[in-house]
Amino acid sequence: MFATGEEPLGERVNSYHKLKRTELLIEALEPDELEFLRNSTFGKILAIEENPPFSGAFGQYVVVRLQKVNKKYEVWFIFAGSPVRMSLREFAIVTGLNCRKIPEPTKKRKTPLKEKLYWNELLGSLKFCTVDTAIDMLKKKVVKSKEARIKFACLAITSSILFPSSHTPRIIPEHLELIRDLDEFLAFPWGRASYQTLATSLISKDEIALSQASVAIRDYVDAI
């Protein structure tokens, strides 16, 4: 996109994902709950979080060397003078996430009103729930059962690490409804879904956006 040597000298990539939030989540969990997550599809993500390789300045250095390509979900950068690809394959290797095809949405039930929303069962009358609130509920043992606590932790991971949309991310309602069945939730191809949104966010950046001092990137930018 920019000629070699003419890349913008911005300061940093502005990531909505904050390491401190993940540290607080880990601290709020019991040892057996944390062990469960380490052995789940999110295990490698947590390992990366505990030894973070990413810095905003390095992220900016890489992102401004973004190349324009015709493939929808394939991203290329120039690094050390050579083209480097980030595709779904590389994302899967780095994150360890399930990157299989996303299943087709199930058909809506004919009588949806007869089934109570799982949001109400898990969060009661709350109209929305920030990830920080969910972590605080874990820390203060407001959420008591092991299964519910693991569900809260999983929702915090998807909402604040894989799909953060602001600096104060909220639990994503669609994810909460899916976690009604924990096994189904953990088997979902979160890797493909996260990669597609990250790639879309990167590819959407034009020369003007990349020339700013701070470049905002949605989703799991640390995977770069």
PDB file of C-alpha atoms in Angstrom:
ATOM      1  CA  MET A   1       0.000   0.000   0.000  1.00  0.00           C
ATOM      2  CA  PHE A   2       2.909   2.337   0.866  1.00  0.00           C
ATOM      3  CA  ALA A   3       6.264   2.303  -0.918  1.00  0.00           C
ATOM      4  CA  THR A   4       9.188   0.896   1.066  1.00  0.00           C
ATOM      5  CA  GLY A   5      10.666   3.652   3.216  1.00  0.00           C
ATOM      6  CA  GLU A   6       7.545   5.802   2.943  1.00  0.00           C
ATOM      7  CA  GLU A   7       5.417   4.059   5.576  1.00  0.00           C
ATOM      8  CA  PRO A   8       3.665   6.365   8.080  1.00  0.00           C
ATOM      9  CA  LEU A   9       5.506   6.869  11.365  1.00  0.00           C
ATOM     10  CA  GLY A  10       2.526   6.387  13.651  1.00  0.00           C
ATOM     11  CA  GLU A  11       2.795   5.597  17.343  1.00  0.00           C
ATOM     12  CA  ARG A  12       0.798   2.454  17.986  1.00  0.00           C
ATOM     13  CA  VAL A  13      -2.055   0.098  17.171  1.00  0.00           C
ATOM     14  CA  ASN A  14      -5.013   0.892  19.401  1.00  0.00           C
ATOM     15  CA  SER A  15      -6.268  -2.530  20.467  1.00  0.00           C
ATOM     16  CA  TYR A  16      -9.585  -2.865  22.290  1.00  0.00           C
ATOM     17  CA  HIS A  17      -8.230  -5.973  23.971  1.00  0.00           C
ATOM     18  CA  LYS A  18      -6.490  -5.163  27.260  1.00  0.00           C
ATOM     19  CA  LEU A  19      -4.093  -7.594  28.920  1.00  0.00           C
ATOM     20  CA  LYS A  20      -4.915  -6.294  32.412  1.00  0.00           C
ATOM     21  CA  ARG A  21      -8.518  -7.442  32.003  1.00  0.00           C
ATOM     22  CA  THR A  22      -7.367 -10.980  31.240  1.00  0.00           C
ATOM     23  CA  GLU A  23      -5.049 -10.925  34.252  1.00  0.00           C
ATOM     24  CA  LEU A  24      -7.997  -9.980  36.471  1.00  0.00           C
ATOM     25  CA  LEU A  25     -10.054 -12.806  34.990  1.00  0.00           C
ATOM     26  CA  ILE A  26      -7.322 -15.361  35.717  1.00  0.00           C
ATOM     27  CA  GLU A  27      -6.978 -14.065  39.287  1.00  0.00           C
ATOM     28  CA  ALA A  28     -10.752 -14.333  39.844  1.00  0.00           C
ATOM     29  CA  LEU A  29     -10.903 -18.045  38.980  1.00  0.00           C
ATOM     30  CA  GLU A  30     -10.383 -21.033  41.243  1.00  0.00           C
ATOM     31  CA  PRO A  31      -7.416 -23.313  40.344  1.00  0.00           C
ATOM     32  CA  ASP A  32      -9.654 -26.107  39.016  1.00  0.00           C
ATOM     33  CA  GLU A  33     -11.659 -23.652  36.902  1.00  0.00           C
ATOM     34  CA  LEU A  34      -8.487 -22.216  35.407  1.00  0.00           C
ATOM     35  CA  GLU A  35      -7.193 -25.726  34.743  1.00  0.00           C
ATOM     36  CA  PHE A  36     -10.416 -26.552  32.888  1.00  0.00           C
ATOM     37  CA  LEU A  37      -9.948 -23.523  30.630  1.00  0.00           C
ATOM     38  CA  ARG A  38      -6.271 -24.317  30.030  1.00  0.00           C
ATOM     39  CA  ASN A  39      -7.345 -27.722  28.726  1.00  0.00           C
ATOM     40  CA  SER A  40     -10.114 -26.267  26.556  1.00  0.00           C
ATOM     41  CA  THR A  41     -10.105 -24.652  23.120  1.00  0.00           C
ATOM     42  CA  PHE A  42      -9.056 -21.391  24.842  1.00  0.00           C
ATOM     43  CA  GLY A  43      -5.948 -22.902  26.446  1.00  0.00           C
ATOM     44  CA  LYS A  44      -3.397 -21.499  24.008  1.00  0.00           C
ATOM     45  CA  ILE A  45      -5.058 -18.068  24.126  1.00  0.00           C
ATOM     46  CA  LEU A  46      -4.572 -17.973  27.904  1.00  0.00           C
ATOM     47  CA  ALA A  47      -0.941 -19.090  27.509  1.00  0.00           C
ATOM     48  CA  ILE A  48      -0.336 -16.227  25.066  1.00  0.00           C
ATOM     49  CA  GLU A  49      -1.999 -13.798  27.475  1.00  0.00           C
ATOM     50  CA  GLU A  50       0.338 -14.829  30.285  1.00  0.00           C
ATOM     51  CA  ASN A  51       3.398 -14.257  28.080  1.00  0.00           C
ATOM     52  CA  PRO A  52       2.237 -11.453  25.786  1.00  0.00           C
ATOM     53  CA  PRO A  53       4.380 -10.975  22.651  1.00  0.00           C
ATOM     54  CA  PHE A  54       2.399  -8.001  21.355  1.00  0.00           C
ATOM     55  CA  SER A  55       3.136  -4.291  21.699  1.00  0.00           C
ATOM     56  CA  GLY A  56       1.142  -1.438  20.229  1.00  0.00           C
ATOM     57  CA  ALA A  57       4.240   0.086  18.622  1.00  0.00           C
ATOM     58  CA  PHE A  58       5.253  -3.174  16.936  1.00  0.00           C
ATOM     59  CA  GLY A  59       1.659  -3.737  15.830  1.00  0.00           C
ATOM     60  CA  GLN A  60       1.666  -0.329  14.147  1.00  0.00           C
ATOM     61  CA  TYR A  61       4.992  -1.128  12.454  1.00  0.00           C
ATOM     62  CA  VAL A  62       3.475  -4.278  10.940  1.00  0.00           C
ATOM     63  CA  VAL A  63       0.008  -2.944  10.080  1.00  0.00           C
ATOM     64  CA  VAL A  64       1.236   0.063   8.059  1.00  0.00           C
ATOM     65  CA  ARG A  65       3.074  -2.434   5.851  1.00  0.00           C
ATOM     66  CA  LEU A  66      -0.228  -4.016   4.874  1.00  0.00           C
ATOM     67  CA  GLN A  67      -0.459  -5.039   1.211  1.00  0.00           C
ATOM     68  CA  LYS A  68      -3.539  -4.998  -1.001  1.00  0.00           C
ATOM     69  CA  VAL A  69      -4.559  -8.456  -2.233  1.00  0.00           C
ATOM     70  CA  ASN A  70      -7.667  -9.817  -3.915  1.00  0.00           C
ATOM     71  CA  LYS A  71      -8.410 -12.658  -1.506  1.00  0.00           C
ATOM     72  CA  LYS A  72     -11.229 -11.835   0.913  1.00  0.00           C
ATOM     73  CA  TYR A  73      -9.780 -13.286   4.113  1.00  0.00           C
ATOM     74  CA  GLU A  74      -6.053 -13.289   3.400  1.00  0.00           C
ATOM     75  CA  VAL A  75      -3.753 -10.593   4.742  1.00  0.00           C
ATOM     76  CA  TRP A  76      -0.199  -9.845   3.585  1.00  0.00           C
ATOM     77  CA  PHE A  77       2.432  -7.589   5.135  1.00  0.00           C
ATOM     78  CA  ILE A  78       5.951  -6.635   4.126  1.00  0.00           C
ATOM     79  CA  PHE A  79       8.307  -7.609   6.935  1.00  0.00           C
ATOM     80  CA  ALA A  80      12.108  -7.342   6.740  1.00  0.00           C
ATOM     81  CA  GLY A  81      11.727  -6.691   3.031  1.00  0.00           C
ATOM     82  CA  SER A  82       9.761  -9.870   2.307  1.00  0.00           C
ATOM     83  CA  PRO A  83       6.016 -10.539   1.958  1.00  0.00           C
ATOM     84  CA  VAL A  84       4.532 -12.402   4.933  1.00  0.00           C
ATOM     85  CA  ARG A  85       1.091 -13.989   4.822  1.00  0.00           C
ATOM     86  CA  MET A  86      -1.451 -14.153   7.610  1.00  0.00           C
ATOM     87  CA  SER A  87      -4.273 -16.470   6.593  1.00  0.00           C
ATOM     88  CA  LEU A  88      -6.636 -18.704   8.528  1.00  0.00           C
ATOM     89  CA  ARG A  89      -3.909 -21.376   8.627  1.00  0.00           C
ATOM     90  CA  GLU A  90      -1.396 -19.129  10.397  1.00  0.00           C
ATOM     91  CA  PHE A  91      -4.089 -17.829  12.746  1.00  0.00           C
ATOM     92  CA  ALA A  92      -4.985 -21.411  13.730  1.00  0.00           C
ATOM     93  CA  ILE A  93      -1.337 -22.280  14.410  1.00  0.00           C
ATOM     94  CA  VAL A  94      -0.800 -19.204  16.590  1.00  0.00           C
ATOM     95  CA  THR A  95      -4.043 -19.350  18.584  1.00  0.00           C
ATOM     96  CA  GLY A  96      -4.806 -23.062  18.738  1.00  0.00           C
ATOM     97  CA  LEU A  97      -8.474 -22.227  18.181  1.00  0.00           C
ATOM     98  CA  ASN A  98     -10.982 -24.333  16.262  1.00  0.00           C
ATOM     99  CA  CYS A  99     -10.972 -22.908  12.723  1.00  0.00           C
ATOM    100  CA  ARG A 100     -13.375 -25.316  11.021  1.00  0.00           C
ATOM    101  CA  LYS A 101     -16.306 -24.057   8.947  1.00  0.00           C
ATOM    102  CA  ILE A 102     -18.909 -22.066  10.850  1.00  0.00           C
ATOM    103  CA  PRO A 103     -22.141 -24.102  10.999  1.00  0.00           C
ATOM    104  CA  GLU A 104     -25.271 -22.776   9.346  1.00  0.00           C
ATOM    105  CA  PRO A 105     -27.626 -21.021  11.796  1.00  0.00           C
ATOM    106  CA  THR A 106     -30.257 -23.364  13.142  1.00  0.00           C
ATOM    107  CA  LYS A 107     -33.838 -22.661  12.157  1.00  0.00           C
ATOM    108  CA  LYS A 108     -35.834 -20.642  14.645  1.00  0.00           C
ATOM    109  CA  ARG A 109     -38.224 -22.607  16.762  1.00  0.00           C
ATOM    110  CA  LYS A 110     -41.885 -22.200  15.933  1.00  0.00           C
ATOM    111  CA  THR A 111     -42.711 -21.241  19.527  1.00  0.00           C
ATOM    112  CA  PRO A 112     -39.662 -19.240  20.702  1.00  0.00           C
ATOM    113  CA  LEU A 113     -41.623 -17.468  23.451  1.00  0.00           C
ATOM    114  CA  LYS A 114     -42.036 -20.746  25.335  1.00  0.00           C
ATOM    115  CA  GLU A 115     -38.277 -20.993  25.816  1.00  0.00           C
ATOM    116  CA  LYS A 116     -36.904 -18.559  28.360  1.00  0.00           C
ATOM    117  CA  LEU A 117     -33.909 -16.536  27.197  1.00  0.00           C
ATOM    118  CA  TYR A 118     -30.745 -17.882  28.758  1.00  0.00           C
ATOM    119  CA  TRP A 119     -29.639 -14.298  29.370  1.00  0.00           C
ATOM    120  CA  ASN A 120     -32.349 -14.031  32.039  1.00  0.00           C
ATOM    121  CA  GLU A 121     -31.266 -17.293  33.664  1.00  0.00           C
ATOM    122  CA  LEU A 122     -27.604 -16.299  33.836  1.00  0.00           C
ATOM    123  CA  LEU A 123     -27.777 -12.526  34.346  1.00  0.00           C
ATOM    124  CA  GLY A 124     -31.273 -11.930  35.657  1.00  0.00           C
ATOM    125  CA  SER A 125     -32.667  -8.451  35.077  1.00  0.00           C
ATOM    126  CA  LEU A 126     -29.425  -6.888  33.805  1.00  0.00           C
ATOM    127  CA  LYS A 127     -30.024  -5.148  30.478  1.00  0.00           C
ATOM    128  CA  PHE A 128     -26.346  -5.488  29.613  1.00  0.00           C
ATOM    129  CA  CYS A 129     -23.249  -6.767  31.364  1.00  0.00           C
ATOM    130  CA  THR A 130     -19.728  -5.464  30.844  1.00  0.00           C
ATOM    131  CA  VAL A 131     -16.871  -7.941  30.944  1.00  0.00           C
ATOM    132  CA  ASP A 132     -15.495  -6.045  33.943  1.00  0.00           C
ATOM    133  CA  THR A 133     -18.771  -6.621  35.801  1.00  0.00           C
ATOM    134  CA  ALA A 134     -18.689 -10.335  34.952  1.00  0.00           C
ATOM    135  CA  ILE A 135     -15.106 -10.635  36.233  1.00  0.00           C
ATOM    136  CA  ASP A 136     -16.050  -8.785  39.421  1.00  0.00           C
ATOM    137  CA  MET A 137     -18.936 -11.218  39.955  1.00  0.00           C
ATOM    138  CA  LEU A 138     -16.466 -14.096  39.679  1.00  0.00           C
ATOM    139  CA  LYS A 139     -14.009 -12.453  42.052  1.00  0.00           C
ATOM    140  CA  LYS A 140     -16.660 -11.756  44.708  1.00  0.00           C
ATOM    141  CA  LYS A 141     -18.179 -15.243  44.318  1.00  0.00           C
ATOM    142  CA  VAL A 142     -21.542 -13.799  43.293  1.00  0.00           C
ATOM    143  CA  VAL A 143     -21.527 -16.636  40.770  1.00  0.00           C
ATOM    144  CA  LYS A 144     -21.134 -19.822  42.797  1.00  0.00           C
ATOM    145  CA  SER A 145     -21.592 -23.006  40.759  1.00  0.00           C
ATOM    146  CA  LYS A 146     -18.526 -24.266  38.896  1.00  0.00           C
ATOM    147  CA  GLU A 147     -20.365 -24.615  35.579  1.00  0.00           C
ATOM    148  CA  ALA A 148     -21.787 -21.091  35.750  1.00  0.00           C
ATOM    149  CA  ARG A 149     -18.375 -19.665  36.683  1.00  0.00           C
ATOM    150  CA  ILE A 150     -16.736 -21.408  33.732  1.00  0.00           C
ATOM    151  CA  LYS A 151     -19.473 -20.042  31.472  1.00  0.00           C
ATOM    152  CA  PHE A 152     -18.852 -16.505  32.742  1.00  0.00           C
ATOM    153  CA  ALA A 153     -15.123 -16.945  32.109  1.00  0.00           C
ATOM    154  CA  CYS A 154     -15.690 -18.256  28.573  1.00  0.00           C
ATOM    155  CA  LEU A 155     -17.961 -15.320  27.780  1.00  0.00           C
ATOM    156  CA  ALA A 156     -15.339 -12.920  29.121  1.00  0.00           C
ATOM    157  CA  ILE A 157     -12.749 -14.509  26.816  1.00  0.00           C
ATOM    158  CA  THR A 158     -14.845 -14.297  23.649  1.00  0.00           C
ATOM    159  CA  SER A 159     -16.177 -10.809  24.425  1.00  0.00           C
ATOM    160  CA  SER A 160     -12.920  -9.147  25.533  1.00  0.00           C
ATOM    161  CA  ILE A 161     -10.140 -11.100  23.777  1.00  0.00           C
ATOM    162  CA  LEU A 162     -11.535 -12.527  20.543  1.00  0.00           C
ATOM    163  CA  PHE A 163     -14.267  -9.996  19.705  1.00  0.00           C
ATOM    164  CA  PRO A 164     -13.701  -6.752  21.640  1.00  0.00           C
ATOM    165  CA  SER A 165     -15.593  -3.866  20.050  1.00  0.00           C
ATOM    166  CA  SER A 166     -14.697  -1.101  22.519  1.00  0.00           C
ATOM    167  CA  HIS A 167     -12.389  -0.349  25.432  1.00  0.00           C
ATOM    168  CA  THR A 168     -15.245  -1.346  27.747  1.00  0.00           C
ATOM    169  CA  PRO A 169     -16.485  -4.549  26.107  1.00  0.00           C
ATOM    170  CA  ARG A 170     -19.828  -6.066  27.013  1.00  0.00           C
ATOM    171  CA  ILE A 171     -20.830  -9.710  27.139  1.00  0.00           C
ATOM    172  CA  ILE A 172     -22.115 -10.505  23.644  1.00  0.00           C
ATOM    173  CA  PRO A 173     -25.777 -11.641  23.864  1.00  0.00           C
ATOM    174  CA  GLU A 174     -25.488 -14.132  20.986  1.00  0.00           C
ATOM    175  CA  HIS A 175     -22.570 -15.819  22.720  1.00  0.00           C
ATOM    176  CA  LEU A 176     -24.510 -16.043  25.954  1.00  0.00           C
ATOM    177  CA  GLU A 177     -27.426 -17.800  24.270  1.00  0.00           C
ATOM    178  CA  LEU A 178     -25.003 -20.282  22.680  1.00  0.00           C
ATOM    179  CA  ILE A 179     -23.385 -21.124  26.016  1.00  0.00           C
ATOM    180  CA  ARG A 180     -26.620 -22.642  27.290  1.00  0.00           C
ATOM    181  CA  ASP A 181     -24.868 -25.852  26.184  1.00  0.00           C
ATOM    182  CA  LEU A 182     -21.239 -25.493  27.327  1.00  0.00           C
ATOM    183  CA  ASP A 183     -19.964 -28.365  25.169  1.00  0.00           C
ATOM    184  CA  GLU A 184     -21.589 -26.841  22.086  1.00  0.00           C
ATOM    185  CA  PHE A 185     -20.065 -23.465  22.943  1.00  0.00           C
ATOM    186  CA  LEU A 186     -16.558 -24.886  23.330  1.00  0.00           C
ATOM    187  CA  ALA A 187     -16.900 -26.844  20.072  1.00  0.00           C
ATOM    188  CA  PHE A 188     -17.848 -23.730  18.082  1.00  0.00           C
ATOM    189  CA  PRO A 189     -15.188 -22.618  15.527  1.00  0.00           C
ATOM    190  CA  TRP A 190     -14.241 -19.447  17.398  1.00  0.00           C
ATOM    191  CA  GLY A 191     -10.959 -19.308  15.507  1.00  0.00           C
ATOM    192  CA  ARG A 192     -12.549 -18.920  12.089  1.00  0.00           C
ATOM    193  CA  ALA A 193     -15.104 -16.404  13.367  1.00  0.00           C
ATOM    194  CA  SER A 194     -12.422 -14.328  15.106  1.00  0.00           C
ATOM    195  CA  TYR A 195     -10.028 -14.483  12.150  1.00  0.00           C
ATOM    196  CA  GLN A 196     -12.676 -13.374   9.672  1.00  0.00           C
ATOM    197  CA  THR A 197     -13.586 -10.305  11.721  1.00  0.00           C
ATOM    198  CA  LEU A 198      -9.903  -9.460  12.301  1.00  0.00           C
ATOM    199  CA  ALA A 199      -9.056  -9.843   8.605  1.00  0.00           C
ATOM    200  CA  THR A 200     -12.060  -7.722   7.627  1.00  0.00           C
ATOM    201  CA  SER A 201     -10.971  -5.001  10.067  1.00  0.00           C
ATOM    202  CA  LEU A 202      -7.411  -5.001   8.697  1.00  0.00           C
ATOM    203  CA  ILE A 203      -8.365  -5.094   5.021  1.00  0.00           C
ATOM    204  CA  SER A 204     -10.823  -2.217   5.496  1.00  0.00           C
ATOM    205  CA  LYS A 205      -7.991   0.172   6.435  1.00  0.00           C
ATOM    206  CA  ASP A 206      -7.026   2.588   3.683  1.00  0.00           C
ATOM    207  CA  GLU A 207      -4.033   4.904   3.362  1.00  0.00           C
ATOM    208  CA  ILE A 208      -5.756   7.657   5.355  1.00  0.00           C
ATOM    209  CA  ALA A 209      -6.611   5.361   8.270  1.00  0.00           C
ATOM    210  CA  LEU A 210      -3.112   3.892   8.339  1.00  0.00           C
ATOM    211  CA  SER A 211      -1.538   7.356   8.292  1.00  0.00           C
ATOM    212  CA  GLN A 212      -3.023   8.294  11.673  1.00  0.00           C
ATOM    213  CA  ALA A 213      -0.875   8.332  14.816  1.00  0.00           C
ATOM    214  CA  SER A 214      -2.990   5.549  16.294  1.00  0.00           C
ATOM    215  CA  VAL A 215      -4.622   2.804  14.214  1.00  0.00           C
ATOM    216  CA  ALA A 216      -7.691   1.171  15.811  1.00  0.00           C
ATOM    217  CA  ILE A 217      -8.028  -2.549  15.066  1.00  0.00           C
ATOM    218  CA  ARG A 218     -10.959  -4.646  16.237  1.00  0.00           C
ATOM    219  CA  ASP A 219     -10.798  -8.229  17.441  1.00  0.00           C
ATOM    220  CA  TYR A 220      -7.778 -10.377  18.332  1.00  0.00           C
ATOM    221  CA  VAL A 221      -5.002  -8.189  16.946  1.00  0.00           C
ATOM    222  CA  ASP A 222      -2.400  -9.883  19.183  1.00  0.00           C
ATOM    223  CA  ALA A 223      -2.446 -12.848  16.791  1.00  0.00           C
ATOM    224  CA  ILE A 224      -0.526 -10.744  14.264  1.00  0.00           C
TER     225      ILE A 224
END
